[in-house]
mmCIF file of C-alpha atoms in Angstrom:
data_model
loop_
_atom_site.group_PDB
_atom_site.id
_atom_site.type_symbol
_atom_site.label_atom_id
_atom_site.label_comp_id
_atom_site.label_asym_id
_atom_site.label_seq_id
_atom_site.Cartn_x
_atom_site.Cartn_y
_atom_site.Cartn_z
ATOM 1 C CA UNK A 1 -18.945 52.809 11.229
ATOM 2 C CA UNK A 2 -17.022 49.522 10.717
ATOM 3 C CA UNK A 3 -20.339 47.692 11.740
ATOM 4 C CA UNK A 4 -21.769 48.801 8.749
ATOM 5 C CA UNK A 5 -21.783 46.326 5.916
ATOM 6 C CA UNK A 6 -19.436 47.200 2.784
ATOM 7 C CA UNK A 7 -21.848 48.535 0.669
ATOM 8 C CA UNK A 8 -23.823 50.685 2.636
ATOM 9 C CA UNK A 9 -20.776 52.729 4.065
ATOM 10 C CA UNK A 10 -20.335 56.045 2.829
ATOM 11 C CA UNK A 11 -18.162 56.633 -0.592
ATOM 12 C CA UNK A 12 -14.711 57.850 -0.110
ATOM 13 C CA UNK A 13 -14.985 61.785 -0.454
ATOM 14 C CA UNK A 14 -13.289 62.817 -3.728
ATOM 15 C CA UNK A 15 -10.615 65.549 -3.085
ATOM 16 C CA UNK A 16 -7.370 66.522 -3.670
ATOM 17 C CA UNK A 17 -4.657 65.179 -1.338
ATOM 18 C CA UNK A 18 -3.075 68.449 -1.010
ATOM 19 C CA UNK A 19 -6.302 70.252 0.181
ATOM 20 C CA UNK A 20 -6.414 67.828 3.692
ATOM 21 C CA UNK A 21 -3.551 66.604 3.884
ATOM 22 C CA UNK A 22 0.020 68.184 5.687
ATOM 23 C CA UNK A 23 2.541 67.464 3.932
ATOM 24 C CA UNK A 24 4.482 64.778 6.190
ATOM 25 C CA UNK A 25 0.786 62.882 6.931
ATOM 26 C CA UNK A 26 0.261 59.091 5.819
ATOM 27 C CA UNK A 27 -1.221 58.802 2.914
ATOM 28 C CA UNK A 28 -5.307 57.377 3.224
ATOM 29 C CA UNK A 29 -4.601 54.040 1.731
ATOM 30 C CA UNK A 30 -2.136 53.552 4.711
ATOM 31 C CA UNK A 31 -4.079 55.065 7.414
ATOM 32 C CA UNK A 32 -5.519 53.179 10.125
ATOM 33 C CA UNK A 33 -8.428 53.782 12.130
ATOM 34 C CA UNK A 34 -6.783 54.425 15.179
ATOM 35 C CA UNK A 35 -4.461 56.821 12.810
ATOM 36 C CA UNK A 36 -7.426 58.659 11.604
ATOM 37 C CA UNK A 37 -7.970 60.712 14.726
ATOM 38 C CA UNK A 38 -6.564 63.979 14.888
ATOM 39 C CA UNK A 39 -4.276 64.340 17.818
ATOM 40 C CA UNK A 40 -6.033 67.503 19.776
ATOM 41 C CA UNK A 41 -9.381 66.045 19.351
ATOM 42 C CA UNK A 42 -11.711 63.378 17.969
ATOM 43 C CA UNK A 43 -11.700 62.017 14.709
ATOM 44 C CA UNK A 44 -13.718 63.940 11.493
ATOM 45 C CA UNK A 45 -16.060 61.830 9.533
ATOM 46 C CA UNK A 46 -13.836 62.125 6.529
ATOM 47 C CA UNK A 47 -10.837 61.293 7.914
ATOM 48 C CA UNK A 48 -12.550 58.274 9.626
ATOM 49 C CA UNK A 49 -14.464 57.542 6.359
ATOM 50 C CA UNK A 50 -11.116 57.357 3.728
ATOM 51 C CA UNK A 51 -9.981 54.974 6.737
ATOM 52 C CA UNK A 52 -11.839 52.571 6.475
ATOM 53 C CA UNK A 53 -12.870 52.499 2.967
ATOM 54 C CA UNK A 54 -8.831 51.889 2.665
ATOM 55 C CA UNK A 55 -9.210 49.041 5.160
ATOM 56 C CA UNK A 56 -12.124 47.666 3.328
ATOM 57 C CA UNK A 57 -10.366 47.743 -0.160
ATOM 58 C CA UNK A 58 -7.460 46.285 1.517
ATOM 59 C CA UNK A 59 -9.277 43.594 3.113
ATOM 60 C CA UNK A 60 -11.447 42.695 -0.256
ATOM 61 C CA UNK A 61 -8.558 42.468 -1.951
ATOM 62 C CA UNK A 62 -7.801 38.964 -1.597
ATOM 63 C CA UNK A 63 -11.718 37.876 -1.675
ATOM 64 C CA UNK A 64 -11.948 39.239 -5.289
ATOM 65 C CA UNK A 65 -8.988 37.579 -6.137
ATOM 66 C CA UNK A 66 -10.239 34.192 -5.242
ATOM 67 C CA UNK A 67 -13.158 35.254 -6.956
ATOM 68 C CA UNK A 68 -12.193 36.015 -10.224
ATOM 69 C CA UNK A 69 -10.115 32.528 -9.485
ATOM 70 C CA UNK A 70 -13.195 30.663 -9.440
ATOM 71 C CA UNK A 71 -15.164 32.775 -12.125
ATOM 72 C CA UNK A 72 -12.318 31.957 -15.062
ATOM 73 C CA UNK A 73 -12.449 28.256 -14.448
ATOM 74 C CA UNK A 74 -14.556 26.852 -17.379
ATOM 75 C CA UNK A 75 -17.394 24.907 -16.131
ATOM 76 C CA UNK A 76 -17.484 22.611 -19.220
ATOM 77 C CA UNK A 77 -13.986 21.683 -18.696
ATOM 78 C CA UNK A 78 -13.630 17.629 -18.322
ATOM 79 C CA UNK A 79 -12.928 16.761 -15.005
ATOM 80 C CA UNK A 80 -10.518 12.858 -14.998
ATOM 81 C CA UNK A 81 -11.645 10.094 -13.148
ATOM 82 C CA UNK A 82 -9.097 9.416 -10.646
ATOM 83 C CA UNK A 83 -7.482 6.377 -12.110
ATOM 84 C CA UNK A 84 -7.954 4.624 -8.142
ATOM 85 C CA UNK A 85 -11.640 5.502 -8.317
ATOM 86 C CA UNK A 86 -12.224 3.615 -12.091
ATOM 87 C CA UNK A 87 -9.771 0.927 -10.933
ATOM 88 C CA UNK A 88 -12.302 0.448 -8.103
ATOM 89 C CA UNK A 89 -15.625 0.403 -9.831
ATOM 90 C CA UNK A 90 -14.250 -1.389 -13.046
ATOM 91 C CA UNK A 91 -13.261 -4.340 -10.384
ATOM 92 C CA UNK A 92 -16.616 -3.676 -9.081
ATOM 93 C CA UNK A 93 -18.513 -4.088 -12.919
ATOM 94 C CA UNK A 94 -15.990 -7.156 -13.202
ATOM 95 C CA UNK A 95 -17.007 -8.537 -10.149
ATOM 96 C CA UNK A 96 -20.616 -8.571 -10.838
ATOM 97 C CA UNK A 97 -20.540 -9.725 -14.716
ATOM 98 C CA UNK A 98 -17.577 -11.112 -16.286
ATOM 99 C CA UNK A 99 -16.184 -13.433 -12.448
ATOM 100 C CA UNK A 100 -18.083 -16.470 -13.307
ATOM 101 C CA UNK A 101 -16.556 -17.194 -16.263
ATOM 102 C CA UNK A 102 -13.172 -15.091 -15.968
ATOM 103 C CA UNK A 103 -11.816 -15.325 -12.487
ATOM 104 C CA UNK A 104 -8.603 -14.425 -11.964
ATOM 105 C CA UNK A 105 -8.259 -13.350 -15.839
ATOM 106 C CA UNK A 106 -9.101 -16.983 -17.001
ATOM 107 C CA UNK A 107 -11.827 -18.327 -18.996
ATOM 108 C CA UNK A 108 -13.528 -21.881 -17.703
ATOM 109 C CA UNK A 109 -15.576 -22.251 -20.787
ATOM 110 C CA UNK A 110 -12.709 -22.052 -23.491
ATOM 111 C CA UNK A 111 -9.027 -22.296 -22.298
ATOM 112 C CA UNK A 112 -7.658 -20.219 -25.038
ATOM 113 C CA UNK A 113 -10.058 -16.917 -24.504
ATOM 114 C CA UNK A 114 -8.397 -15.698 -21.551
ATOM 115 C CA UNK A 115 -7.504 -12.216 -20.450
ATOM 116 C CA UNK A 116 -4.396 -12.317 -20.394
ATOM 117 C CA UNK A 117 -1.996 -10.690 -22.574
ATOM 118 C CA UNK A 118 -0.439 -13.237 -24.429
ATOM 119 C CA UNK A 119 -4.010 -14.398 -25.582
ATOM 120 C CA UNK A 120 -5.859 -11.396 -25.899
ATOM 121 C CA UNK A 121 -3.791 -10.298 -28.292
ATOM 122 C CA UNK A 122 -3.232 -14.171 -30.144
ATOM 123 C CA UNK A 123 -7.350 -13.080 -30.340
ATOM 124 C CA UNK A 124 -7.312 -9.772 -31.512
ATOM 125 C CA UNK A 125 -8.624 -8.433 -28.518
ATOM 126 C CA UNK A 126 -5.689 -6.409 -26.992
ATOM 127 C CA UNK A 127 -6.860 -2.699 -27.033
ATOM 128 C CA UNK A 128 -9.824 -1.186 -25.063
ATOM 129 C CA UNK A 129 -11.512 -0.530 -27.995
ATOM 130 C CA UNK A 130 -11.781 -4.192 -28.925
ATOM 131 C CA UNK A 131 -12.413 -4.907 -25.603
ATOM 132 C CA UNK A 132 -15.317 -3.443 -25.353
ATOM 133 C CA UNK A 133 -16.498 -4.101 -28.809
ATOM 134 C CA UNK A 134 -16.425 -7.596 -27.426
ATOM 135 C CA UNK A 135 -17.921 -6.691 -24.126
ATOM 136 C CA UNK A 136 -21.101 -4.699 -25.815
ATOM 137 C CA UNK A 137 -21.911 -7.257 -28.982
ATOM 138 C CA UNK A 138 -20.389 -11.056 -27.969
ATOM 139 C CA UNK A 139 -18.426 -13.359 -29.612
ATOM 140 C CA UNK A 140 -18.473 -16.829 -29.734
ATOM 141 C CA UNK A 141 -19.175 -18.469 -26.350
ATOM 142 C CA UNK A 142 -18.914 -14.671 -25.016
ATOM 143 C CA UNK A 143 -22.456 -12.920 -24.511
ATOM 144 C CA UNK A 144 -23.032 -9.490 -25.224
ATOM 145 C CA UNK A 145 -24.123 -6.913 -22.662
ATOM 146 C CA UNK A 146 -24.409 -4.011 -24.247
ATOM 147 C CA UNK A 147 -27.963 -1.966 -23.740
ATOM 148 C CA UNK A 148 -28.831 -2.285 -27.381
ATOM 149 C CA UNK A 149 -26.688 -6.108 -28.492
ATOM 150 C CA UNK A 150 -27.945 -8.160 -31.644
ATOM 151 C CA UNK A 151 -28.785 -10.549 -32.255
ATOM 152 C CA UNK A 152 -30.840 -11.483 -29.078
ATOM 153 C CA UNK A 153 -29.451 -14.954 -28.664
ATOM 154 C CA UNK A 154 -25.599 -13.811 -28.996
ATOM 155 C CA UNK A 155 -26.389 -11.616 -25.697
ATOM 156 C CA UNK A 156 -26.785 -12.600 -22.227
ATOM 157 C CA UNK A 157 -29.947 -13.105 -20.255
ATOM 158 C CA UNK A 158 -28.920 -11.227 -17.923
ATOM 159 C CA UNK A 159 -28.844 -7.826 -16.815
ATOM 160 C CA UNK A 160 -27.139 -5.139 -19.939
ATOM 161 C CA UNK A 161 -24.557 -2.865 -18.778
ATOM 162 C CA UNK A 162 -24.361 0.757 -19.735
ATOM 163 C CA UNK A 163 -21.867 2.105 -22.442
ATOM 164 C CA UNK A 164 -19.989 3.758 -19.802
ATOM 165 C CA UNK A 165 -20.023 1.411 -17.427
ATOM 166 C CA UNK A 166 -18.414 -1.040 -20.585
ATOM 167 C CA UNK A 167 -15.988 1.380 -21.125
ATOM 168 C CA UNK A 168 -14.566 1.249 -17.828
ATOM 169 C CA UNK A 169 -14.559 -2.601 -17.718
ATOM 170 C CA UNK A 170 -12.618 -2.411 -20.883
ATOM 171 C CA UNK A 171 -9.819 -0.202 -19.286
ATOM 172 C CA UNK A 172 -9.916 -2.143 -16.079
ATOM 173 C CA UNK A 173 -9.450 -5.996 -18.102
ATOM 174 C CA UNK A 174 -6.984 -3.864 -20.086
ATOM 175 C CA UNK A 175 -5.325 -2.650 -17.229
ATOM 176 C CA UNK A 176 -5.611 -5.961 -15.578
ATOM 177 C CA UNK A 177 -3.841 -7.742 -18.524
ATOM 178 C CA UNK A 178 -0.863 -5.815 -18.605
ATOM 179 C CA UNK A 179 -0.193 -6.302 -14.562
ATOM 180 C CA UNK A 180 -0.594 -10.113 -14.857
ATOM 181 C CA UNK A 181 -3.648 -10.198 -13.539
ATOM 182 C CA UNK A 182 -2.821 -8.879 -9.943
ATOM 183 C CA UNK A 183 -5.325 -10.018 -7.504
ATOM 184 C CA UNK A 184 -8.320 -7.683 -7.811
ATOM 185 C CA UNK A 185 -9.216 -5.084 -4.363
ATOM 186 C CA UNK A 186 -11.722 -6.639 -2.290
ATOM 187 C CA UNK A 187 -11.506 -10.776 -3.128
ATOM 188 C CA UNK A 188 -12.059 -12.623 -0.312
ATOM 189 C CA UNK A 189 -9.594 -15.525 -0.858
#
């Protein structure tokens, strides 16, 4: 009988406890299977039955728990990017477009356009928001690379980055600025 899957076992018979029961006997949500025999002979089907539909509820118990667990967490909920993981793939997006001109948080074509704090913010560029504003459209000497930067000669040649990918270059040169410029994961020198 315990062989049988969950659902296809028989229901638990529906009767009064009095009617089967002595008065001193263990109650059928407490009743093993082993329990469930009658001393002077072997066990009834109904007796063996409320046994292990007890054990079953018993052992489903924590299954449905875990279920309901998973069912009220709301799919559509944001889930954060681990601030290691964007640290990591903004130094990666920095790597690839911004290290030629910008290593180490400098600026080789104009002295006074660096990323650091002090001048980012002498510039007007100190929040992420500005940051990428300047990342997507250009300004000055700086291209754009923004999927969708006018005009075409204030934007790079090169290959546009994504708005989200921008967005996490933003945080990371933002992040970046107010450590000093710590040497990035990864450099080889």
């Amino acid at each position: 009988m315990d062989l049988l899957p969950l659902a296809s076992r028989p229901p638990r018979p529906h009767h009064t406890a009095a009617a089967h029961r002595a008065p001193q006997e263990t109650p059928p949500c407490c009743v093993s299977l082993k329990q469930a025999a009658s001393p002077g002979g072997p066990p009834s089907f109904a007796s063996l039955a409320v046994a292990a539909s007890a054990a079953a509820e018993r052992a489903a118990a924590p299954l449905l728990t875990a279920a309901l667990l998973l069912a009220s967490a709301s799919p559509a909920s944001p889930v954060a990017t681990p601030p290691a993981f964007a640290q990591s793939e903004g130094a990666a997006l920095f790597r690839k477009a911004c290290i030629g001109c910008h290593d180490m948080g400098g600026n080789i074509l104009q002295p006074g356009a660096t990323l650091f704090l002090k001048d980012l913010q002498r510039n007007g560029v100190a929040t992420e928001e500005e940051l990428y504003n300047i990342t997507y459209y250009g300004k000055g000497r700086m291209p754009g690379f923004g999927e969708k930067c006018t005009p075409r000669g204030q934007c790079t040649f090169g290959p546009r980055l994504a708005e989200d990918d921008i967005k996490i270059l933003a945080a990371f040169v933002k992040s970046q600025a107010e450590n000093g410029w710590p040497k990035i994961a990864g450099d080889g020198d």
